[in-house]
Amino acid sequence: MRISVAPVPQEFAGGDTGTGVVVVDVFRASTTIVAALAGGARFVLPVTDVEQAMRLAEPYAENEVLLGGERDCQRIEGFQLGNSPREYTREVVAGKVVIFTTTNGTQALAATKDSGAVFVGCFINFSAVADAVAGLEAVTVLCAGSGGRLSLEDFACAGGLVARLAKRTAQLDDAALAARAAYRTLKDDLARMLVSTEHARRLAGLGFRADLEFALKVDSIPVVPRLHDGRIEPSPA
Amino acid sequence: MRISVAPVPQEFAGGDTGTGVVVVDVFRASTTIVAALAGGARFVLPVTDVEQAMRLAEPYAENEVLLGGERDCQRIEGFQLGNSPREYTREVVAGKVVIFTTTNGTQALAATKDSGAVFVGCFINFSAVADAVAGLEAVTVLCAGSGGRLSLEDFACAGGLVARLAKRTAQLDDAALAARAAYRTLKDDLARMLVSTEHARRLAGLGFRADLEFALKVDSIPVVPRLHDGRIEPSPA
């Protein structure tokens, strides 16, 4: 198995159909997408800009669709939902199409357009997403980062996935080796480290502290979102 | 002190005059620049392309100047020197101007053009370069990487510098936290890890195994190159 990590989307070498990709945006897009599908959303439609989201919602009846996402960490005007995974409860999302746009996560998803199997990973579906790609010949973990810069939570999650996937014969690229090494130092005190970063403190300051706790509950929701033909649906186990 | 790391040049936020920058390209540009200055070169003129290097050499008499660097790891046609630090001995470089261009290292140096104090760091001048920036309010370690992707040796060196510089009150960005965490895992077996990466194996395969050993001798040459007005000269201790 070949395992590579793109610490930021700019380092993603581009997809090929033989490589599985796991898109990781721990705070919060990946976590929110997992929550939405676990809550029974029909599918999530990730889009990169707000106007496109509005346009894609038009053909749907009002009770069929929800607009979700954030800019500057906050719900977008005219959208029903923000980017807090705790909003995406079964009561709210069951049976609905969720059109979703965020600052970093949906941009990272867009970068995978020529890739083979594309999954959404984070801590809450950590083991499930690792199992989903464990049989592939090549896997890239694509970290969303923040504004083109490395995010510790995404890099640490990528490192954890590498540590779990890498058997003795695996070939790891430099970023995979680096992420795994970082994870090994951080893992015993992961939650404390990951809530102390600048981004986490910003989210906490805006009232989203509970989102951080939600996002750091490892294996709490074993749902594996898969992006296919522009839609994200649960991958069959 | 604020400490940040750019794992690849694309993540470098750009310079400001208040931030010291340490450009790290362990295999091999940083190491070679340190060796050249330690060997008594008058100064090193880093340039990003071969034609520019040739043009800048023209005004000098033949015995005043040396062209050095690599493309695809190999000496450039018409150049006197490659990118092997072991070529830059006192016999060869003393009193000479070295015009120098490499695939990643000199590109990273070019990215610092609006920065304040810019230094060249690697393992062979590790403690000396750390001491040179220890008094600054803000330091960015800019890793050259390889073709826009993270290089383990540069990231580990950056992590080591962060570990050494970060006092209790230091503010670290996410990449600095990640690099330090990776370094802590790798440090006890650093040389073995760093000669096993794809880039290191490629260099070894091309006959440059001794360069790797040269580059990994921590604190063997306590010279701190500083880039100022386009020239790299030894920083006064």
Short mmCIF file of C-alpha atoms in Angstrom, two decimals:
data_model
loop_
_atom_site.label_atom_id
_atom_site.label_comp_id
_atom_site.label_asym_id
_atom_site.label_seq_id
_atom_site.Cartn_x
_atom_site.Cartn_y
_atom_site.Cartn_z
CA MET A 1 0.00 0.00 0.00
CA ARG A 2 1.21 3.48 -0.86
CA ILE A 3 0.13 6.14 1.63
CA SER A 4 0.57 9.83 1.12
CA VAL A 5 -0.58 12.93 2.95
CA ALA A 6 -1.26 16.37 1.54
CA PRO A 7 -0.92 18.67 4.60
CA VAL A 8 -2.67 21.41 2.60
CA PRO A 9 -4.71 21.18 -0.62
CA GLN A 10 -1.91 22.87 -2.63
CA GLU A 11 0.22 19.79 -1.97
CA PHE A 12 -2.39 17.43 -3.36
CA ALA A 13 -0.77 16.06 -6.47
CA GLY A 14 -4.16 15.66 -8.14
CA GLY A 15 -6.25 12.59 -8.36
CA ASP A 16 -5.94 9.45 -10.36
CA THR A 17 -8.58 6.81 -10.49
CA GLY A 18 -6.40 4.25 -8.74
CA THR A 19 -5.94 6.28 -5.57
CA GLY A 20 -8.44 6.54 -2.75
CA VAL A 21 -8.62 9.95 -1.12
CA VAL A 22 -9.73 10.79 2.41
CA VAL A 23 -10.63 14.46 2.81
CA VAL A 24 -10.04 15.58 6.38
CA ASP A 25 -11.41 18.81 7.83
CA VAL A 26 -11.83 18.03 11.52
CA PHE A 27 -13.01 21.52 12.55
CA ARG A 28 -15.63 21.25 11.16
CA ALA A 29 -16.72 20.32 7.63
CA SER A 30 -15.82 16.61 7.70
CA THR A 31 -17.39 16.19 11.11
CA THR A 32 -20.54 18.02 10.02
CA ILE A 33 -20.90 15.92 6.85
CA VAL A 34 -20.64 12.72 8.91
CA ALA A 35 -23.26 14.07 11.32
CA ALA A 36 -25.60 15.05 8.47
CA LEU A 37 -25.51 11.60 6.90
CA ALA A 38 -25.81 9.90 10.28
CA GLY A 39 -28.90 12.05 10.81
CA GLY A 40 -30.48 10.65 7.68
CA ALA A 41 -29.84 13.38 5.11
CA ARG A 42 -30.51 12.00 1.59
CA PHE A 43 -27.15 13.30 0.42
CA VAL A 44 -24.81 16.26 0.86
CA LEU A 45 -23.99 18.36 -2.18
CA PRO A 46 -20.65 20.11 -1.53
CA VAL A 47 -20.13 23.33 -3.44
CA THR A 48 -17.41 25.93 -3.32
CA ASP A 49 -19.39 29.14 -3.44
CA VAL A 50 -22.48 30.63 -1.95
CA GLU A 51 -24.15 31.70 -5.21
CA GLN A 52 -23.77 28.21 -6.61
CA ALA A 53 -25.34 26.79 -3.44
CA MET A 54 -28.36 29.09 -3.80
CA ARG A 55 -28.74 28.20 -7.49
CA LEU A 56 -28.56 24.47 -6.84
CA ALA A 57 -31.29 24.76 -4.21
CA GLU A 58 -33.76 26.33 -6.64
CA PRO A 59 -35.13 23.17 -8.30
CA TYR A 60 -36.02 21.65 -4.94
CA ALA A 61 -39.23 22.17 -3.01
CA GLU A 62 -38.63 24.13 0.18
CA ASN A 63 -39.14 21.10 2.43
CA GLU A 64 -36.71 18.93 0.43
CA VAL A 65 -33.53 20.93 0.79
CA LEU A 66 -31.36 22.67 3.38
CA LEU A 67 -28.58 25.16 2.76
CA GLY A 68 -25.69 24.72 5.19
CA GLY A 69 -22.19 26.01 5.74
CA GLU A 70 -20.13 28.93 6.90
CA ARG A 71 -18.02 31.90 6.00
CA ASP A 72 -15.76 33.33 8.72
CA CYS A 73 -16.95 30.43 10.92
CA GLN A 74 -20.56 31.76 10.91
CA ARG A 75 -23.79 30.67 9.23
CA ILE A 76 -24.28 32.29 5.84
CA GLU A 77 -27.13 34.75 5.40
CA GLY A 78 -30.14 33.03 3.89
CA PHE A 79 -28.87 29.57 4.89
CA GLN A 80 -30.88 27.39 7.29
CA LEU A 81 -27.81 25.79 8.87
CA GLY A 82 -24.29 26.75 9.79
CA ASN A 83 -21.25 24.47 10.05
CA SER A 84 -21.93 23.13 13.52
CA PRO A 85 -22.29 19.33 13.43
CA ARG A 86 -24.70 19.57 16.37
CA GLU A 87 -27.25 21.37 14.22
CA TYR A 88 -27.52 18.42 11.84
CA THR A 89 -29.81 16.30 13.98
CA ARG A 90 -32.18 13.67 12.66
CA GLU A 91 -35.14 16.00 13.37
CA VAL A 92 -33.63 18.63 11.12
CA VAL A 93 -31.96 16.72 8.29
CA ALA A 94 -33.70 13.35 7.83
CA GLY A 95 -34.76 12.88 4.22
CA LYS A 96 -33.36 16.24 3.14
CA VAL A 97 -30.78 17.21 0.58
CA VAL A 98 -28.07 19.33 2.22
CA ILE A 99 -26.29 21.81 -0.04
CA PHE A 100 -23.11 22.67 1.76
CA THR A 101 -20.30 25.19 1.39
CA THR A 102 -17.47 26.01 3.77
CA THR A 103 -14.25 28.00 3.64
CA ASN A 104 -11.79 25.12 3.50
CA GLY A 105 -13.53 21.74 3.56
CA THR A 106 -15.63 22.00 0.45
CA GLN A 107 -12.69 23.55 -1.40
CA ALA A 108 -10.62 20.49 -0.51
CA LEU A 109 -13.42 18.21 -1.71
CA ALA A 110 -13.47 20.09 -5.01
CA ALA A 111 -9.74 19.39 -5.46
CA THR A 112 -10.48 15.65 -5.67
CA LYS A 113 -12.55 15.83 -8.82
CA ASP A 114 -10.40 13.50 -10.92
CA SER A 115 -9.74 11.04 -8.11
CA GLY A 116 -11.00 7.51 -7.65
CA ALA A 117 -12.87 6.72 -4.45
CA VAL A 118 -13.22 9.85 -2.31
CA PHE A 119 -14.19 9.60 1.35
CA VAL A 120 -14.73 12.10 4.13
CA GLY A 121 -12.78 11.40 7.30
CA CYS A 122 -12.29 12.88 10.74
CA PHE A 123 -12.01 11.68 14.32
CA ILE A 124 -15.68 10.80 14.82
CA ASN A 125 -15.55 8.20 12.00
CA PHE A 126 -11.82 7.46 12.35
CA SER A 127 -11.79 3.64 12.42
CA ALA A 128 -14.67 3.33 9.97
CA VAL A 129 -12.98 5.47 7.33
CA ALA A 130 -9.68 3.69 7.89
CA ASP A 131 -11.42 0.35 7.33
CA ALA A 132 -13.09 1.72 4.18
CA VAL A 133 -9.73 2.42 2.51
CA ALA A 134 -7.67 -0.37 4.08
CA GLY A 135 -7.95 -2.61 1.02
CA LEU A 136 -6.85 -0.03 -1.54
CA GLU A 137 -3.45 -0.02 -3.23
CA ALA A 138 -2.93 3.70 -2.73
CA VAL A 139 -4.46 6.21 -0.35
CA THR A 140 -3.95 9.95 -0.03
CA VAL A 141 -5.14 11.81 3.03
CA LEU A 142 -5.98 15.32 1.87
CA CYS A 143 -6.02 17.80 4.75
CA ALA A 144 -8.22 20.86 4.26
CA GLY A 145 -6.01 23.07 6.41
CA SER A 146 -7.01 26.66 6.91
CA GLY A 147 -6.59 29.29 4.23
CA GLY A 148 -3.85 27.29 2.55
CA ARG A 149 -1.94 26.66 5.79
CA LEU A 150 -1.51 23.47 7.79
CA SER A 151 -4.08 22.83 10.54
CA LEU A 152 -2.83 20.78 13.45
CA GLU A 153 -6.11 18.89 13.91
CA ASP A 154 -6.23 17.79 10.26
CA PHE A 155 -2.55 16.87 10.18
CA ALA A 156 -2.84 14.90 13.43
CA CYS A 157 -5.91 13.06 12.16
CA ALA A 158 -4.05 12.26 8.93
CA GLY A 159 -1.13 10.98 11.00
CA GLY A 160 -3.46 8.78 13.02
CA LEU A 161 -4.89 7.30 9.82
CA VAL A 162 -1.37 6.65 8.51
CA ALA A 163 -0.39 4.98 11.79
CA ARG A 164 -3.43 2.73 11.57
CA LEU A 165 -3.13 1.89 7.86
CA ALA A 166 0.65 1.45 7.51
CA LYS A 167 1.69 -2.15 7.66
CA ARG A 168 5.36 -3.10 7.53
CA THR A 169 5.42 -3.11 3.73
CA ALA A 170 3.62 0.20 3.22
CA GLN A 171 5.35 2.96 1.28
CA LEU A 172 4.89 6.32 2.97
CA ASP A 173 5.69 9.66 1.42
CA ASP A 174 7.49 12.31 3.45
CA ALA A 175 4.34 14.05 4.62
CA ALA A 176 2.85 10.72 5.72
CA LEU A 177 6.00 9.99 7.73
CA ALA A 178 5.87 13.49 9.23
CA ALA A 179 2.17 13.30 10.09
CA ARG A 180 2.54 9.87 11.70
CA ALA A 181 5.52 11.10 13.72
CA ALA A 182 3.56 14.15 14.88
CA TYR A 183 0.56 11.98 15.79
CA ARG A 184 2.72 9.69 17.90
CA THR A 185 3.86 12.62 20.03
CA LEU A 186 0.41 14.17 20.27
CA LYS A 187 -1.82 11.15 20.70
CA ASP A 188 -1.65 10.81 24.46
CA ASP A 189 -2.83 14.36 24.94
CA LEU A 190 -4.63 14.90 21.66
CA ALA A 191 -7.78 16.68 22.75
CA ARG A 192 -5.94 19.19 24.91
CA MET A 193 -3.50 19.99 22.11
CA LEU A 194 -6.20 20.33 19.48
CA VAL A 195 -8.42 22.68 21.45
CA SER A 196 -5.47 24.98 22.12
CA THR A 197 -4.68 25.92 18.51
CA GLU A 198 -5.48 29.36 17.17
CA HIS A 199 -8.38 28.08 15.04
CA ALA A 200 -9.88 26.10 17.92
CA ARG A 201 -9.62 29.06 20.26
CA ARG A 202 -11.31 31.23 17.65
CA LEU A 203 -14.19 28.74 17.33
CA ALA A 204 -14.49 28.50 21.10
CA GLY A 205 -14.55 32.28 21.33
CA LEU A 206 -17.43 32.40 18.85
CA GLY A 207 -19.48 30.01 20.98
CA PHE A 208 -18.59 26.73 19.25
CA ARG A 209 -16.68 25.06 22.08
CA ALA A 210 -19.15 22.16 22.08
CA ASP A 211 -18.39 21.59 18.39
CA LEU A 212 -14.76 20.97 19.27
CA GLU A 213 -15.75 18.36 21.84
CA PHE A 214 -18.15 16.79 19.35
CA ALA A 215 -15.41 16.62 16.70
CA LEU A 216 -12.86 15.03 19.04
CA LYS A 217 -15.00 12.05 20.16
CA VAL A 218 -13.10 9.33 18.36
CA ASP A 219 -15.27 6.70 16.64
CA SER A 220 -18.50 8.14 17.97
CA ILE A 221 -20.28 7.97 14.55
CA PRO A 222 -19.11 5.10 12.33
CA VAL A 223 -20.54 6.50 9.10
CA VAL A 224 -18.26 6.85 6.06
CA PRO A 225 -19.35 9.55 3.63
CA ARG A 226 -18.33 8.94 0.04
CA LEU A 227 -18.25 11.56 -2.69
CA HIS A 228 -19.43 10.23 -6.04
CA ASP A 229 -20.70 12.20 -9.02
CA GLY A 230 -20.78 15.34 -6.93
CA ARG A 231 -22.92 13.88 -4.14
CA ILE A 232 -21.82 12.69 -0.75
CA GLU A 233 -23.71 9.63 0.49
CA PRO A 234 -22.96 7.00 3.12
CA SER A 235 -20.58 4.38 1.82
CA PRO A 236 -22.02 0.87 2.17
CA ALA A 237 -20.16 -0.82 4.99
CA MET B 1 8.34 35.07 20.75
CA ARG B 2 6.10 34.03 17.87
CA ILE B 3 7.35 30.99 15.98
CA SER B 4 5.88 29.75 12.75
CA VAL B 5 6.83 27.13 10.23
CA ALA B 6 6.09 27.04 6.52
CA PRO B 7 6.37 23.32 5.64
CA VAL B 8 6.53 24.29 1.96
CA PRO B 9 7.26 27.68 0.36
CA GLN B 10 3.58 28.06 -0.74
CA GLU B 11 2.67 28.28 2.95
CA PHE B 12 5.05 31.13 3.58
CA ALA B 13 2.80 34.06 4.34
CA GLY B 14 5.33 36.50 2.93
CA GLY B 15 7.86 38.48 4.76
CA ASP B 16 7.62 41.47 6.95
CA THR B 17 10.57 43.38 8.23
CA GLY B 18 9.88 42.41 11.84
CA THR B 19 10.13 38.66 11.28
CA GLY B 20 13.34 36.71 11.06
CA VAL B 21 13.29 33.89 8.55
CA VAL B 22 15.38 30.71 8.56
CA VAL B 23 15.44 29.01 5.17
CA VAL B 24 15.97 25.26 5.57
CA ASP B 25 16.94 22.95 2.72
CA VAL B 26 18.87 20.17 4.44
CA PHE B 27 19.45 18.05 1.30
CA ARG B 28 21.35 20.03 0.12
CA ALA B 29 21.27 23.75 -0.62
CA SER B 30 21.39 25.07 2.97
CA THR B 31 24.16 22.65 3.87
CA THR B 32 26.14 23.58 0.77
CA ILE B 33 25.82 27.33 1.43
CA VAL B 34 27.11 26.83 4.98
CA ALA B 35 30.02 24.79 3.63
CA ALA B 36 30.83 27.41 0.99
CA LEU B 37 31.02 30.24 3.52
CA ALA B 38 32.94 28.08 5.98
CA GLY B 39 35.39 27.44 3.14
CA GLY B 40 35.99 31.16 2.77
CA ALA B 41 33.83 32.07 -0.21
CA ARG B 42 33.46 35.88 -0.41
CA PHE B 43 29.71 35.55 -0.67
CA VAL B 44 27.04 33.35 -2.26
CA LEU B 45 24.67 34.90 -4.78
CA PRO B 46 21.49 32.80 -4.86
CA VAL B 47 19.54 32.96 -8.11
CA THR B 48 16.52 31.07 -9.34
CA ASP B 49 17.48 30.32 -12.89
CA VAL B 50 20.45 29.11 -14.85
CA GLU B 51 20.49 31.88 -17.44
CA GLN B 52 20.49 34.51 -14.71
CA ALA B 53 23.40 32.72 -13.03
CA MET B 54 25.41 32.78 -16.25
CA ARG B 55 24.61 36.46 -16.82
CA LEU B 56 25.61 37.46 -13.29
CA ALA B 57 28.95 35.70 -13.69
CA GLU B 58 29.90 37.74 -16.77
CA PRO B 59 31.28 40.87 -15.05
CA TYR B 60 33.68 38.81 -12.94
CA ALA B 61 37.13 37.66 -13.96
CA GLU B 62 37.29 33.90 -14.42
CA ASN B 63 39.31 33.35 -11.23
CA GLU B 64 36.93 35.44 -9.10
CA VAL B 65 33.72 33.50 -9.55
CA LEU B 66 32.30 29.98 -9.43
CA LEU B 67 28.97 28.79 -10.77
CA GLY B 68 27.38 26.16 -8.54
CA GLY B 69 24.12 24.31 -8.21
CA GLU B 70 21.99 21.55 -9.63
CA ARG B 71 19.04 20.56 -11.73
CA ASP B 72 17.67 17.02 -11.26
CA CYS B 73 20.25 16.64 -8.45
CA GLN B 74 23.16 16.94 -10.96
CA ARG B 75 25.72 19.63 -11.74
CA ILE B 76 24.51 22.03 -14.42
CA GLU B 77 26.31 22.04 -17.76
CA GLY B 78 28.90 24.82 -17.86
CA PHE B 79 28.96 25.13 -14.04
CA GLN B 80 32.16 24.45 -12.10
CA LEU B 81 30.39 23.02 -9.06
CA GLY B 82 27.31 20.96 -8.30
CA ASN B 83 25.24 20.97 -5.11
CA SER B 84 27.43 18.69 -3.06
CA PRO B 85 28.66 20.47 0.10
CA ARG B 86 31.84 18.38 -0.04
CA GLU B 87 32.90 20.11 -3.27
CA TYR B 88 32.99 23.50 -1.55
CA THR B 89 36.35 23.08 0.14
CA ARG B 90 38.65 25.92 1.12
CA GLU B 91 41.00 25.03 -1.76
CA VAL B 92 38.17 25.51 -4.23
CA VAL B 93 36.09 28.39 -2.87
CA ALA B 94 38.30 30.63 -0.71
CA GLY B 95 38.04 34.24 -1.87
CA LYS B 96 35.57 33.38 -4.65
CA VAL B 97 32.06 34.62 -5.36
CA VAL B 98 29.72 31.63 -5.69
CA ILE B 99 26.70 32.12 -7.93
CA PHE B 100 24.30 29.40 -6.91
CA THR B 101 21.03 27.99 -8.21
CA THR B 102 19.16 24.88 -7.10
CA THR B 103 15.74 23.37 -7.71
CA ASN B 104 14.17 24.11 -4.33
CA GLY B 105 16.59 25.92 -2.01
CA THR B 106 17.27 29.04 -4.00
CA GLN B 107 13.56 29.29 -4.88
CA ALA B 108 12.77 29.31 -1.17
CA LEU B 109 15.39 32.02 -0.61
CA ALA B 110 13.76 34.10 -3.34
CA ALA B 111 10.42 33.89 -1.50
CA THR B 112 11.92 35.86 1.42
CA LYS B 113 12.57 39.02 -0.54
CA ASP B 114 10.42 41.32 1.61
CA SER B 115 11.48 39.77 4.90
CA GLY B 116 13.62 41.18 7.68
CA ALA B 117 16.67 39.18 8.72
CA VAL B 118 17.00 36.05 6.57
CA PHE B 119 19.28 33.22 7.61
CA VAL B 120 20.20 29.86 6.14
CA GLY B 121 19.76 26.92 8.50
CA CYS B 122 20.25 23.16 8.51
CA PHE B 123 21.58 20.49 10.83
CA ILE B 124 25.29 21.32 10.41
CA ASN B 125 24.76 24.85 11.81
CA PHE B 126 21.73 23.96 13.93
CA SER B 127 22.64 25.53 17.29
CA ALA B 128 24.39 28.49 15.71
CA VAL B 129 21.39 29.47 13.60
CA ALA B 130 19.06 28.94 16.55
CA ASP B 131 21.24 31.28 18.63
CA ALA B 132 21.24 33.85 15.80
CA VAL B 133 17.43 34.19 15.89
CA ALA B 134 16.83 33.51 19.58
CA GLY B 135 16.49 37.20 20.44
CA LEU B 136 13.94 38.08 17.76
CA GLU B 137 10.28 38.72 18.44
CA ALA B 138 9.09 36.59 15.55
CA VAL B 139 10.73 33.80 13.59
CA THR B 140 9.49 31.80 10.62
CA VAL B 141 11.23 28.63 9.56
CA LEU B 142 10.71 28.34 5.82
CA CYS B 143 11.21 24.79 4.58
CA ALA B 144 12.26 24.44 0.95
CA GLY B 145 10.55 21.08 0.53
CA SER B 146 10.77 19.35 -2.81
CA GLY B 147 8.76 20.46 -5.82
CA GLY B 148 6.17 22.11 -3.60
CA ARG B 149 5.79 19.11 -1.31
CA LEU B 150 6.91 18.63 2.27
CA SER B 151 10.39 17.11 2.79
CA LEU B 152 10.83 15.15 5.99
CA GLU B 153 14.39 16.35 6.57
CA ASP B 154 13.44 20.02 6.29
CA PHE B 155 10.31 19.61 8.43
CA ALA B 156 12.25 17.68 11.09
CA CYS B 157 14.98 20.32 11.16
CA ALA B 158 12.32 23.03 11.50
CA GLY B 159 10.76 21.05 14.35
CA GLY B 160 14.12 20.81 16.07
CA LEU B 161 14.59 24.57 15.79
CA VAL B 162 11.10 25.14 17.22
CA ALA B 163 11.83 22.76 20.10
CA ARG B 164 15.03 24.65 20.88
CA LEU B 165 13.60 28.15 20.52
CA ALA B 166 10.20 27.73 22.17
CA LYS B 167 10.16 28.89 25.73
CA ARG B 168 7.05 28.54 27.86
CA THR B 169 5.61 31.84 26.67
CA ALA B 170 6.25 31.30 22.96
CA GLN B 171 3.32 31.40 20.55
CA LEU B 172 3.53 28.61 18.01
CA ASP B 173 1.43 28.33 14.89
CA ASP B 174 -0.07 24.99 13.89
CA ALA B 175 2.77 23.99 11.60
CA ALA B 176 5.31 24.81 14.30
CA LEU B 177 3.40 22.62 16.76
CA ALA B 178 3.21 19.85 14.15
CA ALA B 179 6.90 20.07 13.24
CA ARG B 180 7.98 20.04 16.88
CA ALA B 181 5.76 17.02 17.56
CA ALA B 182 7.21 15.19 14.56
CA TYR B 183 10.75 16.06 15.65
CA ARG B 184 10.15 14.68 19.12
CA THR B 185 9.19 11.29 17.68
CA LEU B 186 12.01 11.24 15.14
CA LYS B 187 14.91 12.70 17.09
CA ASP B 188 16.22 9.52 18.67
CA ASP B 189 16.61 7.86 15.30
CA LEU B 190 16.88 10.91 13.11
CA ALA B 191 19.69 9.96 10.75
CA ARG B 192 18.21 6.57 9.94
CA MET B 193 14.79 8.09 9.23
CA LEU B 194 16.17 10.89 7.09
CA VAL B 195 18.34 8.71 4.87
CA SER B 196 15.37 6.43 4.16
CA THR B 197 13.10 8.98 2.46
CA GLU B 198 12.50 8.88 -1.27
CA HIS B 199 14.62 11.99 -1.90
CA ALA B 200 17.51 10.68 0.21
CA ARG B 201 17.42 7.31 -1.52
CA ARG B 202 17.45 9.07 -4.89
CA LEU B 203 20.53 11.10 -3.88
CA ALA B 204 22.24 7.99 -2.55
CA GLY B 205 21.47 6.19 -5.80
CA LEU B 206 23.10 9.00 -7.75
CA GLY B 207 26.32 8.66 -5.74
CA PHE B 208 25.67 11.35 -3.12
CA ARG B 209 25.38 9.14 -0.03
CA ALA B 210 28.31 10.96 1.59
CA ASP B 211 26.41 14.25 1.16
CA LEU B 212 23.63 12.86 3.33
CA GLU B 213 26.09 11.98 6.08
CA PHE B 214 27.72 15.40 5.75
CA ALA B 215 24.32 17.11 6.05
CA LEU B 216 23.28 15.14 9.13
CA LYS B 217 26.35 15.96 11.30
CA VAL B 218 24.62 18.23 13.79
CA ASP B 219 26.58 21.37 14.72
CA SER B 220 29.63 20.38 12.70
CA ILE B 221 30.00 23.87 11.10
CA PRO B 222 28.84 26.77 13.30
CA VAL B 223 28.58 29.31 10.49
CA VAL B 224 25.34 31.25 10.04
CA PRO B 225 24.77 32.47 6.50
CA ARG B 226 22.67 35.62 6.24
CA LEU B 227 20.97 36.88 3.09
CA HIS B 228 21.13 40.64 2.73
CA ASP B 229 20.70 42.71 -0.41
CA GLY B 230 20.77 39.56 -2.50
CA ARG B 231 24.08 38.29 -1.10
CA ILE B 232 24.62 35.55 1.44
CA GLU B 233 27.49 36.23 3.81
CA PRO B 234 28.44 34.89 7.24
CA SER B 235 26.45 36.56 9.97
CA PRO B 236 28.71 38.09 12.60
CA ALA B 237 28.52 35.91 15.70
#
